[in-house]
Amino acid sequence: MSAKTPAEAMKVFVLNCGSSSVKYQLFDMGDESVLAKGRVERIGTDEALVVHQATGRDAVHATGTILEHTAAIQRVLALLTSPEHGVIRHVSEIGAVGHRVLHGGEYFSGSVLVTPEVKQAIRACFDLGPLHNPANLAGIEAAENLIPGVPQVATFDTGFHSTMPRYAYLYALPYVLYRRYHVRRYGFHGTSHRYVSERAAALMGRPPAELKLISCHLGNGASVAAVQGGASVDTSMGFTPLEGLVMGTRSGDLDPAVLPYVMAKEELGLAEISSMLNKHSGLLGVSGVSGDMRDIEEEMEKGNPRARDAFLMFTYRLRKYIGAYAAAMDGVDAILFTGGIGENSWRVREEVCQHLNYLGVQIDPDLNRNGQKEKDIATPSSRVRVWVIPTNEELVIARDARDIVLKEKEKAGA
Ligand code: ADP
């Protein structure tokens, strides 16, 4: 790593604010190390949980009343600067704050410095991301108040997919719905797909511009992206994170006509059907056991037929998407696995890859099951490389925040 100037080596505080949680990491961008990380859960209750860990030291756990995001972040900043558990002396040592924001609509294609106009655009996307965007904005405003004068940068989950062509992002619905209500495919997990596709290109020693990659982010939420020449050209999540793959508790793709049919039969309202699709479907809905892949695999080993159905539906849908994206890009150089399942489940990777012979994919079963976390599991003669790459969305957010703040400083000095 080349030597960093003091400005480049700034400390960046990364925040991921959900409706009742805050996750954070403090980076030293000198060597991109994590100084401390943690989370606050159950915000809005008097049983909020704070878990804070300074790197190399024991984690601190505490519970208490934390009613909103400002109080949560205030608590985190107190821990970061405390003589006992802290890693900095004063919040003024933080050079930038990077925020994960779910939905940038059609406003943002990349990370941006937070301004009043940017906040207005995040607000304009509340309808599109009703659970996340209000919490993301609350986090931004809390950080503005608590760390005044420190630049804030927003990185959007949708941003990386803004390069999708129109024929990939439009739905075959009356066009007026797109014009009036912005109903189109946006895609999510963009920061993760961007990180693993850039990392794969670096590991392969090839410029991203030359590569056709299929990135599979498989966590509780799961999506696939086709990344051609370093840009996302298609992805499986759409208007919301419900479309596409079978997920932990989400259905992914289905015939929309099922909805009015089930709603009529079961006398369900809109909130109930939405809850069914998002919280009671996917691996959980099919298996009746769990939405967690570890449990599904364990049950399958014991001979539970519905857990086996769930596993095979998950992997079958994934390999159909891989085939579709190889077709979309007219070829594929590498398939990338990331997220909790993608990084850890050798069974999922094996089941998917053993049916991709027609693409020239061949994996080494031993490499797939053993070895380090970041690895190429394809055989030397495989026509397509297959990489397992642990994702690091926080690092992307920290790098973007640092780069944008440095550029702003340059502009101001020029
Ligand atoms: P999130 O999308 O909430 O960030 P993660 O990326 O942490 O979630 O992924 C969680 C999923 O990863 C769960 O389904 C979990 O069972 C799965 N997972 C984690 N470790 C393993 C493992 N060793 N084998 C199989 N699945 C695993």
Coordinates of C-alpha atoms and ligand atoms in Angstrom, one line a residue:
M1 CA 0.0 0.0 0.0
S2 CA 1.5 3.4 -1.0
A3 CA 2.1 6.0 1.8
K4 CA -0.9 8.1 2.7
T5 CA -0.9 11.8 3.2
P6 CA -2.4 12.8 6.6
A7 CA -5.6 13.9 4.8
E8 CA -5.9 10.5 3.0
A9 CA -5.3 8.7 6.3
M10 CA -8.4 10.3 7.9
K11 CA -10.7 8.5 10.3
V12 CA -14.1 7.7 8.8
F13 CA -17.2 6.8 10.8
V14 CA -19.5 4.5 8.9
L15 CA -23.2 4.4 9.9
N16 CA -26.0 2.0 8.8
C17 CA -29.2 3.2 10.5
G18 CA -32.2 0.9 10.4
S19 CA -35.7 1.7 11.8
S20 CA -34.7 0.2 15.3
S21 CA -31.0 -0.3 14.9
V22 CA -27.7 1.4 14.2
K23 CA -24.6 -0.4 13.0
Y24 CA -21.2 1.3 12.9
Q25 CA -17.6 1.0 12.2
L26 CA -14.7 3.5 12.7
F27 CA -12.0 3.1 10.0
D28 CA -8.5 4.4 10.0
M29 CA -8.1 5.0 6.3
G30 CA -4.3 5.1 6.7
D31 CA -4.3 1.3 6.4
E32 CA -8.0 0.8 6.0
S33 CA -8.1 -0.9 9.4
V34 CA -11.2 -1.0 11.6
L35 CA -10.5 0.8 14.9
A36 CA -13.9 -0.2 16.5
K37 CA -17.3 -1.5 15.5
G38 CA -20.6 -2.3 17.0
R39 CA -24.3 -2.0 17.0
V40 CA -27.3 -0.6 18.9
E41 CA -30.5 -2.7 18.7
R42 CA -34.1 -2.3 19.8
I43 CA -34.0 1.5 19.6
G44 CA -37.3 3.0 20.8
T45 CA -37.4 0.8 23.9
D46 CA -36.1 0.8 27.4
E47 CA -34.3 -2.4 26.7
A48 CA -32.0 -1.2 23.9
L49 CA -28.8 -3.2 23.5
V50 CA -25.4 -1.7 22.8
V51 CA -22.5 -3.9 21.7
H52 CA -19.2 -2.1 21.2
Q53 CA -15.9 -3.6 20.3
A54 CA -12.6 -1.8 20.0
T55 CA -10.3 -3.9 17.8
G56 CA -8.2 -6.3 19.8
R57 CA -10.2 -5.7 23.0
D58 CA -13.1 -7.4 24.6
A59 CA -16.6 -6.4 23.5
V60 CA -18.7 -4.2 25.8
H61 CA -22.4 -5.0 26.2
A62 CA -25.0 -2.7 27.8
T63 CA -28.7 -2.3 27.9
G64 CA -30.8 0.7 28.7
T65 CA -33.3 3.2 27.4
I66 CA -32.5 4.6 24.0
L67 CA -35.5 6.2 22.3
E68 CA -34.3 7.5 19.0
H69 CA -31.3 7.6 16.7
T70 CA -29.7 10.8 18.1
A71 CA -29.5 9.1 21.6
A72 CA -28.1 5.9 20.0
I73 CA -25.4 7.7 18.1
Q74 CA -24.6 9.9 21.1
R75 CA -24.1 6.7 23.1
V76 CA -21.8 5.2 20.4
L77 CA -19.7 8.4 20.2
A78 CA -19.3 8.4 24.0
L79 CA -18.0 4.8 23.8
L80 CA -15.6 5.7 20.9
T81 CA -14.1 8.5 22.9
S82 CA -14.3 6.9 26.4
P83 CA -10.9 6.5 28.2
E84 CA -11.8 2.9 29.0
H85 CA -13.3 1.6 25.7
G86 CA -12.5 4.3 23.3
V87 CA -10.2 4.6 20.3
I88 CA -10.1 8.3 19.7
R89 CA -9.9 11.2 22.2
H90 CA -12.4 13.5 20.6
V91 CA -15.1 13.4 17.9
S92 CA -13.2 16.1 16.0
E93 CA -10.7 13.4 15.0
I94 CA -13.4 12.0 12.7
G95 CA -12.7 13.4 9.2
A96 CA -15.9 12.2 7.5
V97 CA -19.1 10.2 8.2
G98 CA -20.3 7.7 5.6
H99 CA -24.0 6.7 5.6
R100 CA -25.6 3.7 4.0
V101 CA -28.8 4.8 2.4
L102 CA -31.2 2.3 0.9
H103 CA -32.9 4.1 -1.9
G104 CA -31.6 6.8 -4.2
G105 CA -34.4 6.4 -6.7
E106 CA -33.4 8.0 -10.0
Y107 CA -31.6 10.8 -8.3
F108 CA -28.2 9.2 -7.5
S109 CA -25.8 7.0 -9.4
G110 CA -23.0 7.2 -6.9
S111 CA -22.1 8.4 -3.4
V112 CA -22.6 12.1 -2.7
L113 CA -21.8 14.8 -0.1
V114 CA -24.9 15.4 2.0
T115 CA -26.4 18.8 1.3
P116 CA -29.9 20.1 2.0
E117 CA -30.8 19.1 -1.7
V118 CA -29.5 15.6 -1.1
K119 CA -31.6 15.3 2.1
Q120 CA -34.6 16.5 0.1
A121 CA -34.0 13.8 -2.5
I122 CA -33.6 11.1 0.2
R123 CA -36.9 12.3 1.6
A124 CA -38.5 12.2 -1.9
C125 CA -37.6 8.5 -1.9
F126 CA -39.5 7.7 1.4
D127 CA -42.3 6.2 -0.6
L128 CA -39.9 3.9 -2.4
G129 CA -38.0 2.8 0.7
P130 CA -40.6 3.3 3.5
L131 CA -38.8 1.2 6.2
H132 CA -35.3 2.3 5.5
N133 CA -35.0 5.8 4.0
P134 CA -36.6 7.6 7.0
A135 CA -34.2 5.8 9.4
N136 CA -31.3 6.6 7.1
L137 CA -32.2 10.3 7.1
A138 CA -32.7 10.3 10.9
G139 CA -29.1 8.9 11.2
I140 CA -27.7 11.7 8.9
E141 CA -29.5 14.4 10.8
A142 CA -28.4 13.0 14.2
A143 CA -24.8 12.8 13.0
E144 CA -25.0 16.4 11.7
N145 CA -26.1 17.6 15.1
L146 CA -23.6 15.4 17.1
I147 CA -20.5 15.9 15.0
P148 CA -21.0 19.4 13.6
G149 CA -18.9 20.6 10.8
V150 CA -17.8 17.1 9.8
P151 CA -18.8 16.3 6.2
Q152 CA -21.4 13.6 5.7
V153 CA -21.5 11.3 2.6
A154 CA -24.4 9.1 1.5
T155 CA -23.8 5.8 -0.4
F156 CA -26.9 4.3 -1.9
D157 CA -27.8 0.6 -2.2
T158 CA -29.4 1.3 -5.5
G159 CA -26.5 3.5 -6.9
F160 CA -24.4 0.8 -8.6
H161 CA -27.4 -0.4 -10.6
S162 CA -28.1 3.0 -12.1
T163 CA -26.2 1.8 -15.3
M164 CA -28.9 -0.8 -16.1
P165 CA -30.3 -0.2 -19.6
R166 CA -33.9 0.8 -20.0
Y167 CA -35.0 -2.5 -21.4
A168 CA -33.6 -4.2 -18.2
Y169 CA -35.2 -1.8 -15.7
L170 CA -38.6 -1.1 -17.2
Y171 CA -41.5 -3.4 -16.3
A172 CA -43.9 -4.4 -19.1
L173 CA -46.7 -2.4 -17.4
P174 CA -48.5 0.7 -18.7
Y175 CA -45.7 3.2 -19.2
V176 CA -47.7 5.9 -17.3
L177 CA -46.9 4.0 -14.0
Y178 CA -43.2 4.6 -14.6
R179 CA -43.7 8.2 -15.5
R180 CA -46.2 9.0 -12.6
Y181 CA -45.0 6.8 -9.8
H182 CA -41.4 5.8 -10.8
V183 CA -42.4 2.1 -10.9
R184 CA -39.3 0.4 -12.4
R185 CA -36.6 -2.0 -11.3
Y186 CA -33.9 -0.3 -9.2
G187 CA -31.9 -3.2 -7.7
F188 CA -30.3 -3.3 -4.2
H189 CA -27.1 -4.7 -2.6
G190 CA -25.3 -2.4 -5.0
T191 CA -22.4 -1.6 -2.6
S192 CA -21.7 -5.3 -2.1
H193 CA -21.9 -6.2 -5.8
R194 CA -19.6 -3.3 -6.6
Y195 CA -17.1 -4.4 -3.9
V196 CA -16.9 -8.1 -4.9
S197 CA -16.8 -7.3 -8.7
E198 CA -13.9 -4.8 -8.2
R199 CA -12.1 -7.2 -5.9
A200 CA -12.5 -10.1 -8.3
A201 CA -11.0 -8.0 -11.2
A202 CA -8.1 -7.1 -8.9
L203 CA -7.6 -10.7 -7.8
M204 CA -7.8 -11.9 -11.5
G205 CA -5.3 -9.2 -12.5
R206 CA -7.6 -8.0 -15.2
P207 CA -9.1 -4.5 -15.9
P208 CA -12.8 -4.4 -14.9
A209 CA -13.5 -3.0 -18.4
E210 CA -12.7 -6.4 -19.9
L211 CA -14.8 -8.6 -17.7
K212 CA -18.2 -10.2 -17.6
L213 CA -19.0 -11.1 -14.0
I214 CA -22.0 -12.6 -12.3
S215 CA -22.1 -11.6 -8.6
C216 CA -24.3 -13.6 -6.2
H217 CA -24.9 -11.8 -2.9
L218 CA -26.6 -14.5 -0.8
G219 CA -27.5 -13.4 2.7
N220 CA -30.9 -13.2 4.4
G221 CA -31.8 -11.1 1.4
A222 CA -30.2 -12.3 -1.8
S223 CA -29.6 -10.9 -5.2
V224 CA -27.6 -11.6 -8.4
A225 CA -26.1 -8.9 -10.6
A226 CA -24.7 -9.1 -14.1
V227 CA -21.6 -6.8 -14.2
Q228 CA -20.2 -6.0 -17.6
G229 CA -17.2 -3.7 -18.1
G230 CA -17.4 -2.7 -14.4
A231 CA -21.0 -1.6 -14.6
S232 CA -24.2 -3.4 -13.5
V233 CA -26.3 -4.3 -16.5
D234 CA -29.0 -6.3 -14.7
T235 CA -29.9 -7.5 -11.2
S236 CA -32.5 -9.7 -9.7
M237 CA -34.1 -7.4 -7.2
G238 CA -36.5 -4.9 -8.7
F239 CA -38.8 -2.1 -7.5
T240 CA -38.3 -3.5 -4.0
P241 CA -35.9 -6.1 -2.5
L242 CA -38.7 -8.7 -2.9
E243 CA -38.1 -9.7 -6.6
G244 CA -35.7 -12.4 -7.8
L245 CA -34.2 -15.2 -5.8
V246 CA -35.8 -17.3 -3.1
M247 CA -34.6 -15.6 0.2
G248 CA -34.7 -16.4 3.9
T249 CA -38.3 -15.2 4.4
R250 CA -39.1 -13.5 1.0
S251 CA -40.7 -15.3 -1.9
G252 CA -38.7 -13.7 -4.8
D253 CA -40.3 -14.1 -8.2
L254 CA -43.9 -15.3 -8.5
D255 CA -46.9 -15.0 -10.8
P256 CA -48.6 -11.7 -9.7
A257 CA -52.0 -13.4 -10.2
V258 CA -51.4 -15.5 -7.1
L259 CA -51.9 -12.4 -5.0
P260 CA -55.5 -11.5 -5.7
Y261 CA -56.4 -15.2 -5.7
V262 CA -54.9 -15.8 -2.2
M263 CA -56.2 -12.5 -0.9
A264 CA -59.7 -13.4 -1.9
K265 CA -59.5 -17.0 -0.6
E266 CA -57.9 -16.1 2.7
E267 CA -59.6 -12.7 3.0
L268 CA -56.3 -10.9 3.4
G269 CA -55.7 -7.1 3.3
L270 CA -52.7 -5.4 1.7
A271 CA -50.6 -5.3 4.9
E272 CA -51.2 -9.0 5.5
I273 CA -50.2 -10.1 1.9
S274 CA -47.2 -7.9 2.1
S275 CA -46.2 -9.4 5.4
M276 CA -46.7 -12.9 3.9
L277 CA -44.5 -12.2 0.9
N278 CA -41.7 -10.5 2.9
K279 CA -41.7 -12.3 6.3
H280 CA -43.3 -15.7 6.0
S281 CA -42.2 -17.0 2.6
G282 CA -38.9 -18.1 1.1
L283 CA -36.9 -20.8 2.9
L284 CA -39.1 -20.3 6.0
G285 CA -42.4 -20.5 4.2
V286 CA -41.5 -23.6 2.2
S287 CA -39.6 -25.6 4.9
G288 CA -41.9 -24.5 7.8
V289 CA -38.7 -24.8 9.9
S290 CA -36.5 -21.7 9.5
G291 CA -35.4 -18.9 7.1
D292 CA -31.8 -19.6 8.1
M293 CA -29.7 -21.6 5.6
R294 CA -27.7 -23.3 8.4
D295 CA -31.0 -24.8 9.9
I296 CA -32.2 -25.7 6.4
E297 CA -29.0 -27.7 5.7
E298 CA -29.1 -29.3 9.1
E299 CA -32.8 -30.4 8.6
M300 CA -32.0 -31.6 5.1
E301 CA -29.2 -33.8 6.4
K302 CA -31.7 -35.3 8.9
G303 CA -34.0 -36.2 5.9
N304 CA -36.6 -33.4 6.3
P305 CA -38.2 -33.4 2.8
R306 CA -39.5 -29.8 3.0
A307 CA -36.1 -28.5 4.0
R308 CA -34.7 -30.3 0.9
D309 CA -37.4 -28.6 -1.2
A310 CA -36.4 -25.2 0.2
F311 CA -32.7 -25.9 -0.5
L312 CA -33.3 -27.1 -4.0
M313 CA -35.7 -24.2 -4.8
F314 CA -33.1 -21.8 -3.6
T315 CA -30.2 -23.3 -5.7
Y316 CA -32.4 -24.0 -8.7
R317 CA -33.6 -20.4 -8.9
L318 CA -30.1 -19.1 -8.5
R319 CA -28.7 -21.2 -11.3
K320 CA -31.5 -20.1 -13.6
Y321 CA -30.5 -16.5 -12.9
I322 CA -26.8 -17.3 -13.6
G323 CA -27.9 -18.8 -16.9
A324 CA -30.0 -15.8 -17.7
Y325 CA -27.2 -13.4 -16.9
A326 CA -24.7 -15.3 -19.0
A327 CA -27.2 -14.9 -21.8
A328 CA -27.7 -11.2 -21.0
M329 CA -24.0 -10.5 -21.3
D330 CA -23.3 -13.1 -24.1
G331 CA -20.8 -14.8 -21.9
V332 CA -19.3 -14.9 -18.4
D333 CA -15.7 -14.8 -17.2
A334 CA -16.3 -15.4 -13.5
I335 CA -19.1 -16.2 -11.0
L336 CA -18.7 -14.6 -7.6
F337 CA -20.2 -15.8 -4.3
T338 CA -20.6 -13.5 -1.3
G339 CA -22.9 -12.8 1.7
G340 CA -23.4 -15.2 4.7
I341 CA -24.6 -18.1 2.5
G342 CA -22.4 -17.4 -0.5
E343 CA -19.3 -17.1 1.7
N344 CA -20.0 -20.1 4.0
S345 CA -22.2 -22.7 2.4
W346 CA -20.1 -25.1 0.3
R347 CA -23.3 -27.1 -0.3
V348 CA -25.1 -24.2 -2.0
R349 CA -22.0 -23.5 -4.2
E350 CA -21.6 -27.1 -5.1
E351 CA -25.2 -27.7 -5.9
V352 CA -25.3 -24.6 -8.1
C353 CA -22.0 -25.1 -9.9
Q354 CA -22.3 -28.7 -10.7
H355 CA -25.2 -27.8 -13.0
L356 CA -23.3 -25.2 -14.9
N357 CA -21.2 -27.6 -17.1
Y358 CA -22.7 -26.1 -20.3
L359 CA -21.0 -22.8 -19.4
G360 CA -17.7 -24.6 -18.9
V361 CA -17.8 -24.2 -15.1
Q362 CA -15.8 -26.8 -13.1
I363 CA -15.1 -26.4 -9.4
D364 CA -12.6 -28.3 -7.3
P365 CA -14.7 -29.9 -4.5
D366 CA -11.9 -29.9 -2.0
L367 CA -11.1 -26.2 -2.6
N368 CA -14.8 -25.5 -2.3
R369 CA -15.2 -27.1 1.1
N370 CA -11.8 -26.1 2.6
G371 CA -9.3 -23.4 2.5
Q372 CA -9.3 -19.7 3.2
K373 CA -12.3 -17.3 2.9
E374 CA -11.2 -15.5 -0.2
K375 CA -10.5 -18.0 -2.9
D376 CA -10.9 -19.2 -6.5
I377 CA -12.6 -22.6 -6.3
A378 CA -12.6 -23.4 -10.1
T379 CA -10.3 -26.1 -11.5
P380 CA -7.3 -24.9 -13.6
S381 CA -9.1 -26.0 -16.8
S382 CA -12.5 -24.4 -15.9
R383 CA -13.5 -21.9 -18.7
V384 CA -15.1 -19.7 -16.0
R385 CA -13.5 -18.7 -12.7
V386 CA -15.5 -19.1 -9.5
W387 CA -14.6 -16.8 -6.7
V388 CA -15.7 -16.8 -3.0
I389 CA -15.2 -13.2 -1.8
P390 CA -16.2 -12.0 1.7
T391 CA -18.1 -8.7 1.1
N392 CA -17.1 -5.4 2.7
E393 CA -19.8 -2.8 2.2
E394 CA -18.6 -0.6 5.0
L395 CA -15.1 -0.3 3.5
V396 CA -16.6 0.9 0.2
I397 CA -18.7 3.5 2.1
A398 CA -15.6 4.6 4.0
R399 CA -13.5 4.9 0.8
D400 CA -16.2 6.8 -1.0
A401 CA -16.6 9.2 2.0
R402 CA -12.8 9.8 2.2
D403 CA -12.5 10.4 -1.6
I404 CA -15.5 12.8 -1.8
V405 CA -14.3 14.8 1.2
L406 CA -10.8 15.1 -0.2
K407 CA -12.2 16.2 -3.6
E408 CA -14.3 18.8 -1.8
K409 CA -11.2 20.1 0.1
E410 CA -9.2 20.3 -3.1
K411 CA -12.1 22.3 -4.8
A412 CA -12.3 24.6 -1.8
G413 CA -8.5 25.1 -1.8
A414 CA -8.3 25.7 -5.6
Ligands
ADP1 P1 -27.8 -10.4 6.1 O1 -28.4 -10.4 4.7 O2 -28.8 -10.2 7.2 O3 -26.6 -9.5 6.2 P2 -25.9 -12.6 6.2 O4 -25.1 -12.1 5.0 O5 -25.2 -12.6 7.5 O6 -27.3 -11.9 6.4 O7 -26.3 -14.1 5.8 C1 -27.1 -14.8 6.7 C2 -27.3 -16.2 6.1 O8 -26.1 -16.8 5.9 C3 -28.2 -17.1 6.9 O9 -29.1 -17.8 6.1 C4 -27.2 -18.1 7.5 O10 -27.8 -19.3 7.8 C5 -26.2 -18.2 6.4 N1 -25.0 -18.8 6.8 C6 -24.0 -18.3 7.7 N2 -23.1 -19.2 7.9 C7 -23.4 -20.3 7.2 C8 -22.8 -21.6 7.0 N3 -21.7 -21.9 7.6 N4 -23.4 -22.5 6.2 C9 -24.6 -22.2 5.6 N5 -25.2 -21.0 5.7 C10 -24.6 -20.1 6.5

